[in-house]
Coordinates of N, CA and C in Angstrom, one line a residue:
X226 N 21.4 53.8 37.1 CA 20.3 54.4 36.5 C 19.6 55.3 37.6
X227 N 19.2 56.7 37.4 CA 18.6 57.7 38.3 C 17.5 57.5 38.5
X228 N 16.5 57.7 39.2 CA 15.4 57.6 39.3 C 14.3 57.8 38.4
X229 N 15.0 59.1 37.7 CA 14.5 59.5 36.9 C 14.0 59.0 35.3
X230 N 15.4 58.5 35.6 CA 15.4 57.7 33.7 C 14.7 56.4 34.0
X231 N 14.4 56.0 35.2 CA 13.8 54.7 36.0 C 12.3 55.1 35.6
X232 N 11.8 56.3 36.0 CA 10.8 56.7 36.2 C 9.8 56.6 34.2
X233 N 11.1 57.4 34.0 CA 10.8 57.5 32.3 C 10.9 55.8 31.6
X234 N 11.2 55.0 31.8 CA 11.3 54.1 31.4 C 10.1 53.0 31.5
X235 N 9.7 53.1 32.7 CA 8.4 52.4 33.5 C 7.2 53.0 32.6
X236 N 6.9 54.3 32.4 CA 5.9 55.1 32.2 C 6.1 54.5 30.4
X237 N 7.3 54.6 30.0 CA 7.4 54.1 28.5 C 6.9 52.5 28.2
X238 N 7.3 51.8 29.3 CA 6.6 50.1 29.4 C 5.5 50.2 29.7
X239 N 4.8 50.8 30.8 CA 3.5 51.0 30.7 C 2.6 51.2 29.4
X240 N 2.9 52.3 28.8 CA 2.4 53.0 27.8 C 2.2 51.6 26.2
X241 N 3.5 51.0 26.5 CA 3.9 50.1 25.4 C 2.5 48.6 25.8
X242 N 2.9 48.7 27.2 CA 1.8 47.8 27.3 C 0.3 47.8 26.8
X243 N 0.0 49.3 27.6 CA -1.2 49.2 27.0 C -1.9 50.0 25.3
X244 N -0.8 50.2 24.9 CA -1.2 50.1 23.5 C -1.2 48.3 23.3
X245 N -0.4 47.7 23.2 CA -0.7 46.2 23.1 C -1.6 45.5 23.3
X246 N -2.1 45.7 24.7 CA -3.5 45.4 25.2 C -4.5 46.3 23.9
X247 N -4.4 46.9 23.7 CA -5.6 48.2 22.6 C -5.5 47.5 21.3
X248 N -4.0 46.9 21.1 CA -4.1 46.4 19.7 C -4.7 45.2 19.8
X249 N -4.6 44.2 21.0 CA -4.8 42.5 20.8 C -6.4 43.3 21.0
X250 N -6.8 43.9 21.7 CA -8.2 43.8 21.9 C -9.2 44.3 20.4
X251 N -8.1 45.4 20.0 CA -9.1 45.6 18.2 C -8.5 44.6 17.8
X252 N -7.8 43.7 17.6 CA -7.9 42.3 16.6 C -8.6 41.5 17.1
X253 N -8.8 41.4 18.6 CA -10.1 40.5 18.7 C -11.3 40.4 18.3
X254 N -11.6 41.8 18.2 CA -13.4 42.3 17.8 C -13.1 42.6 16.1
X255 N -12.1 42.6 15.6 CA -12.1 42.4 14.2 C -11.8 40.6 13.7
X256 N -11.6 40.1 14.6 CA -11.6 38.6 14.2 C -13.0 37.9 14.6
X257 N -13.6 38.3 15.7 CA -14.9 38.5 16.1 C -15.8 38.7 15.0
X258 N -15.7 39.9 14.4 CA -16.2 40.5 13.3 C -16.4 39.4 11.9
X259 N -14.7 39.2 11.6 CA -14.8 38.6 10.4 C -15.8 37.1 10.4
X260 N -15.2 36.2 11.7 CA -16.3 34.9 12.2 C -17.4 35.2 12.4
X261 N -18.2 36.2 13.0 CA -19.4 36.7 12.6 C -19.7 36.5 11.3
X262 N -19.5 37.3 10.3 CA -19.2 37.4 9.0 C -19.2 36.1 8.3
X263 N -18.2 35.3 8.2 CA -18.4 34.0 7.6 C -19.2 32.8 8.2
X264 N -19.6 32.9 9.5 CA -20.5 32.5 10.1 C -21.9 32.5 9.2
X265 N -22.4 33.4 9.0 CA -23.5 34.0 8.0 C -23.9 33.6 7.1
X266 N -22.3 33.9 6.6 CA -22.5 33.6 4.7 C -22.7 31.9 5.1
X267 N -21.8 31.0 5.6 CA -22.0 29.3 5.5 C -23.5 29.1 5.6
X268 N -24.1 30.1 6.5 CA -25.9 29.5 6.9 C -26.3 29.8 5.5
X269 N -26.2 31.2 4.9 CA -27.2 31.7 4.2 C -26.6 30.7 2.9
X270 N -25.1 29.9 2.8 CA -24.5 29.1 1.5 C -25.7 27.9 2.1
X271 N -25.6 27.0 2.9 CA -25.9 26.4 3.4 C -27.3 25.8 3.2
X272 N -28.3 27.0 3.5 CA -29.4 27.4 2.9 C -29.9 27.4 1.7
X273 N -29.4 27.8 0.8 CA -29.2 28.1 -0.7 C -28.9 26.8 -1.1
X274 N -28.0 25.7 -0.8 CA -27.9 24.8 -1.4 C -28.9 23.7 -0.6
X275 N -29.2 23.8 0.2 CA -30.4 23.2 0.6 C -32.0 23.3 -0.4
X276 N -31.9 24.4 -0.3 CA -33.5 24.7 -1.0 C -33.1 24.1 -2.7
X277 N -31.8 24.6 -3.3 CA -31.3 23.8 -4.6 C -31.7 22.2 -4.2
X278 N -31.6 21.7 -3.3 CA -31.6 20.4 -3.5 C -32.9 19.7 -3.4
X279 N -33.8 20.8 -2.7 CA -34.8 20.2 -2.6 C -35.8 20.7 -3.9
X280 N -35.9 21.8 -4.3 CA -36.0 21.8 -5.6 C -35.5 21.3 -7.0
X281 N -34.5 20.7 -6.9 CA -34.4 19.3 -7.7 C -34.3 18.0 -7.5
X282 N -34.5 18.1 -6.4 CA -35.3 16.5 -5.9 C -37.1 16.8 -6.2
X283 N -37.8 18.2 -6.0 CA -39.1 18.0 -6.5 C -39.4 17.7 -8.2
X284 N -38.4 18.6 -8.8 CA -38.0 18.2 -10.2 C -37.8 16.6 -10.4
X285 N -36.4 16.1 -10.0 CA -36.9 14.7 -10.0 C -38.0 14.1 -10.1
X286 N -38.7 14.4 -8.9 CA -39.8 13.4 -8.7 C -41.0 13.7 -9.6
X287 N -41.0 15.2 -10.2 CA -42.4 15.4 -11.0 C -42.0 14.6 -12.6
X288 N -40.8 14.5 -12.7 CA -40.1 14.0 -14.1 C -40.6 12.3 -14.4
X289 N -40.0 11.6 -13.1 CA -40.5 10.3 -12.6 C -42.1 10.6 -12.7
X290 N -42.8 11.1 -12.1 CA -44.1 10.9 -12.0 C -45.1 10.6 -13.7
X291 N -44.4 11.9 -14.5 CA -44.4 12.0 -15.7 C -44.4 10.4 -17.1
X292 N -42.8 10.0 -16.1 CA -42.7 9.1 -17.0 C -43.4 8.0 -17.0
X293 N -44.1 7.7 -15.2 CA -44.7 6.5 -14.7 C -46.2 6.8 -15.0
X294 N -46.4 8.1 -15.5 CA -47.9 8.3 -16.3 C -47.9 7.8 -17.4
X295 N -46.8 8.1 -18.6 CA -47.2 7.9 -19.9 C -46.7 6.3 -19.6
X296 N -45.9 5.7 -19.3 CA -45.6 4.4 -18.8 C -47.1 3.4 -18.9
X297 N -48.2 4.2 -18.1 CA -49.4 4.0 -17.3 C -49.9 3.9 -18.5
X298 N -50.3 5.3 -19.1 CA -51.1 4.9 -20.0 C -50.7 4.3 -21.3
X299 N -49.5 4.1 -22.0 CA -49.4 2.8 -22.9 C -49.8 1.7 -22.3
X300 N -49.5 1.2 -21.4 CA -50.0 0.1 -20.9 C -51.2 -0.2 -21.1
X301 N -51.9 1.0 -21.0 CA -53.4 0.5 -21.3 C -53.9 0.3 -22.0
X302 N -53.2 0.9 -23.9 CA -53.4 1.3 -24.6 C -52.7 -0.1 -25.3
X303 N -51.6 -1.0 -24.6 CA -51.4 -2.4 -25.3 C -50.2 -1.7 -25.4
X304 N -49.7 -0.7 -25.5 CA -48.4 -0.7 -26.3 C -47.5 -0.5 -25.0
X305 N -46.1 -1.8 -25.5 CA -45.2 -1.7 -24.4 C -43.9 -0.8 -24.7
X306 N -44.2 0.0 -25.3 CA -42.6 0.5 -25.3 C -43.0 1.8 -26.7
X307 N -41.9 2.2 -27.4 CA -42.2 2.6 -28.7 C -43.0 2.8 -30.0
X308 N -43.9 1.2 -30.0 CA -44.7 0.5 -30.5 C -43.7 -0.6 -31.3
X309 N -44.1 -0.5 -32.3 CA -43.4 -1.4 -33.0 C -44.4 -2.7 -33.4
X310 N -43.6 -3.8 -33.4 CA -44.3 -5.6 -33.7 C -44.6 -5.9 -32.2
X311 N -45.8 -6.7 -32.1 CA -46.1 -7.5 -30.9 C -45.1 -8.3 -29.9
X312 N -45.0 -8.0 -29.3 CA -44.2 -9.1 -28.7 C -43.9 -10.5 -29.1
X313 N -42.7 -11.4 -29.3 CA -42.8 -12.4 -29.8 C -43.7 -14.1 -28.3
X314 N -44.5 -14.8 -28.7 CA -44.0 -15.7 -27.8 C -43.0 -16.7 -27.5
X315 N -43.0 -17.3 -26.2 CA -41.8 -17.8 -25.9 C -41.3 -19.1 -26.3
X316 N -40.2 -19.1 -26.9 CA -39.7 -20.3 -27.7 C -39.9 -21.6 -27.5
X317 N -40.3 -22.4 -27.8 CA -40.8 -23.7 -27.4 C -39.2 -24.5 -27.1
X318 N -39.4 -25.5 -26.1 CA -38.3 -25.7 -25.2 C -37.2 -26.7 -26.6
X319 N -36.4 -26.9 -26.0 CA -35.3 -27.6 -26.9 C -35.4 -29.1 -27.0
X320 N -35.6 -29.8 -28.1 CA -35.1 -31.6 -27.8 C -34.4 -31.8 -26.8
X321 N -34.6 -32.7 -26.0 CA -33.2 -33.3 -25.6 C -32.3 -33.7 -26.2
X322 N -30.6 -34.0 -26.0 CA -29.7 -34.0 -26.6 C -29.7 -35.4 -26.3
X323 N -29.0 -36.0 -28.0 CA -28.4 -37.4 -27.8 C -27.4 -37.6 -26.9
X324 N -27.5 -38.5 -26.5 CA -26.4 -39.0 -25.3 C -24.9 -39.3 -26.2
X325 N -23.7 -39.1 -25.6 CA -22.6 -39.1 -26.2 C -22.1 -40.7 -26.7
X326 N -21.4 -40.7 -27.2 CA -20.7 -42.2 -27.5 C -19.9 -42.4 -26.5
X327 N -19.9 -43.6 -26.2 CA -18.6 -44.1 -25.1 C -17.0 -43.6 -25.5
X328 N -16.4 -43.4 -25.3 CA -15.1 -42.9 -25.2 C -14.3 -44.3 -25.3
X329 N -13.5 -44.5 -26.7 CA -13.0 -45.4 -26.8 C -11.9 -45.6 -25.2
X330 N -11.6 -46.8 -25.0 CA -10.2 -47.1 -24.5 C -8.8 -46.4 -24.5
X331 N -8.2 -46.5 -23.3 CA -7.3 -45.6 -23.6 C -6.0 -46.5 -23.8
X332 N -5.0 -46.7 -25.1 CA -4.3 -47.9 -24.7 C -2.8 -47.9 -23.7
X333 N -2.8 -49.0 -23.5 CA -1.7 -49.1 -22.4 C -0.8 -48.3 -22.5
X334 N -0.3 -47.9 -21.2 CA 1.2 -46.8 -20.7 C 2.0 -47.8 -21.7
X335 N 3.0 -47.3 -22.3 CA 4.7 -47.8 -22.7 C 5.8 -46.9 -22.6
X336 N 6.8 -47.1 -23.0 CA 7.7 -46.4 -24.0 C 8.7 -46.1 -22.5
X337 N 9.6 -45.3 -22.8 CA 10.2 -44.7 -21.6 C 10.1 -43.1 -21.1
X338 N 10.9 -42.5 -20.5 CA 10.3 -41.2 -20.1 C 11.1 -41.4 -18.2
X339 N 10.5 -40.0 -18.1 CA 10.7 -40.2 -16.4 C 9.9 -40.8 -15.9
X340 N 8.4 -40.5 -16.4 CA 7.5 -41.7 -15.7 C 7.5 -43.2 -15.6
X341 N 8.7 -43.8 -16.5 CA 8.3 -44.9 -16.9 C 9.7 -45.0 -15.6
X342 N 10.8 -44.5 -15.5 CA 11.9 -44.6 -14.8 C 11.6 -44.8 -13.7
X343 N 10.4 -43.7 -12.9 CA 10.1 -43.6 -11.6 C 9.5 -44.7 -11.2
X344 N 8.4 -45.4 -12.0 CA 8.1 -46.5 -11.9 C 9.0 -47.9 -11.6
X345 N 9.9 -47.8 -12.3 CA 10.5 -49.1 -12.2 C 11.6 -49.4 -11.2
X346 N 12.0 -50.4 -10.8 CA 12.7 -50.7 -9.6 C 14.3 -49.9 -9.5
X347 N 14.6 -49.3 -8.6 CA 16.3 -49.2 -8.7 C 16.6 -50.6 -8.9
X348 N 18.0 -50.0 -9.4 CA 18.8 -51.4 -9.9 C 20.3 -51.0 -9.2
X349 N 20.8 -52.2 -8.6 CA 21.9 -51.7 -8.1 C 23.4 -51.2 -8.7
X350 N 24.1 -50.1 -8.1 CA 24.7 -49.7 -9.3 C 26.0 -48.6 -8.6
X351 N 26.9 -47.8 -8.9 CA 26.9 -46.6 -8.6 C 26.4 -45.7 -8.2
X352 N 26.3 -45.0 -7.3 CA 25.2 -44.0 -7.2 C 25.8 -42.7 -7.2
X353 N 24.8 -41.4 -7.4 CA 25.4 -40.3 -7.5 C 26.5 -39.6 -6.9
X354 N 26.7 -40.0 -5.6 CA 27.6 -39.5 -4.6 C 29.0 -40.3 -5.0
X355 N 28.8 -41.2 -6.2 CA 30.5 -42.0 -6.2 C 30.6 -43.3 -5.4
X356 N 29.6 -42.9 -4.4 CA 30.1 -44.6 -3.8 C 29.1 -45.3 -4.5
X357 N 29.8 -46.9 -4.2 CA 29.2 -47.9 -4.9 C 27.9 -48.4 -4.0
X358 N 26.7 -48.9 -4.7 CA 25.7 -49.6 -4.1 C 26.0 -51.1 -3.5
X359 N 25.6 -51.3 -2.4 CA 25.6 -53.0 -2.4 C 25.2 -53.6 -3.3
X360 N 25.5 -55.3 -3.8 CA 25.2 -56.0 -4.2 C 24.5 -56.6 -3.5
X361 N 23.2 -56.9 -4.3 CA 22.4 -58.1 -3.4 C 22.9 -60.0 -4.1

């Protein structure tokens, strides 16, 4: 390669570079820009839903205050609720209950079963395995 086309080549890489540099630096300040930008809007959303909340939490509480007024003044007025009948009084307590009857007897275990099997003595005999049991 001649010095020349050396020469032209370098000045071409140069050139390439600093356009590159010119582009990363305008996407910086346009990404700069846009974060700026949504930066803003989150405060000014942020804000906005703030003051929403506190203006319906004052709502809340004037609604509440409202109902613990008229609340207030029925009360005074005797009436608990809707109106309606008086309140009833409270039930007078219950008799005590008769005491139960004794529970007849239960009569004696019989009959057979596996219960009655397990209960009772081996008896000598063949046993499952084939071989025979001792005799006593």
């Amino acid at each position: 390669m001649d010095k020349e086309r050396y020469e032209e080549v370098r000045r071409s890489m140069d050139q390439a570079r600093e356009d590159f540099r010119q582009a990363m630096e305008h996407a910086r300040d346009a990404m700069r820009v846009a974060m700026d930008a949504a930066r803003e809007e989150m405060q000014s959303a942020s804000e906005r839903m703030r003051a929403d909340m506190e203006q319906a939490r004052e709502h809340m509480r004037a609604g509440l205050e409202d109902v613990r007024r008229e609340f207030d003044e029925a009360r005074r007025r005797g009436e608990s609720g809707e109106g309606g009948a008086p309140p009833r009084p409270p039930r007078p307590p219950r008799p005590p209950r008769a005491p139960r009857p004794p529970r007849a007897p239960r009569p004696p275990r019989s009959g057979g079963g596996a219960a009655a099997a397990a209960r009772s003595k081996p008896k000598p005999g063949p046993t499952r395995g084939g071989a025979q049991a001792p005799v006593d």
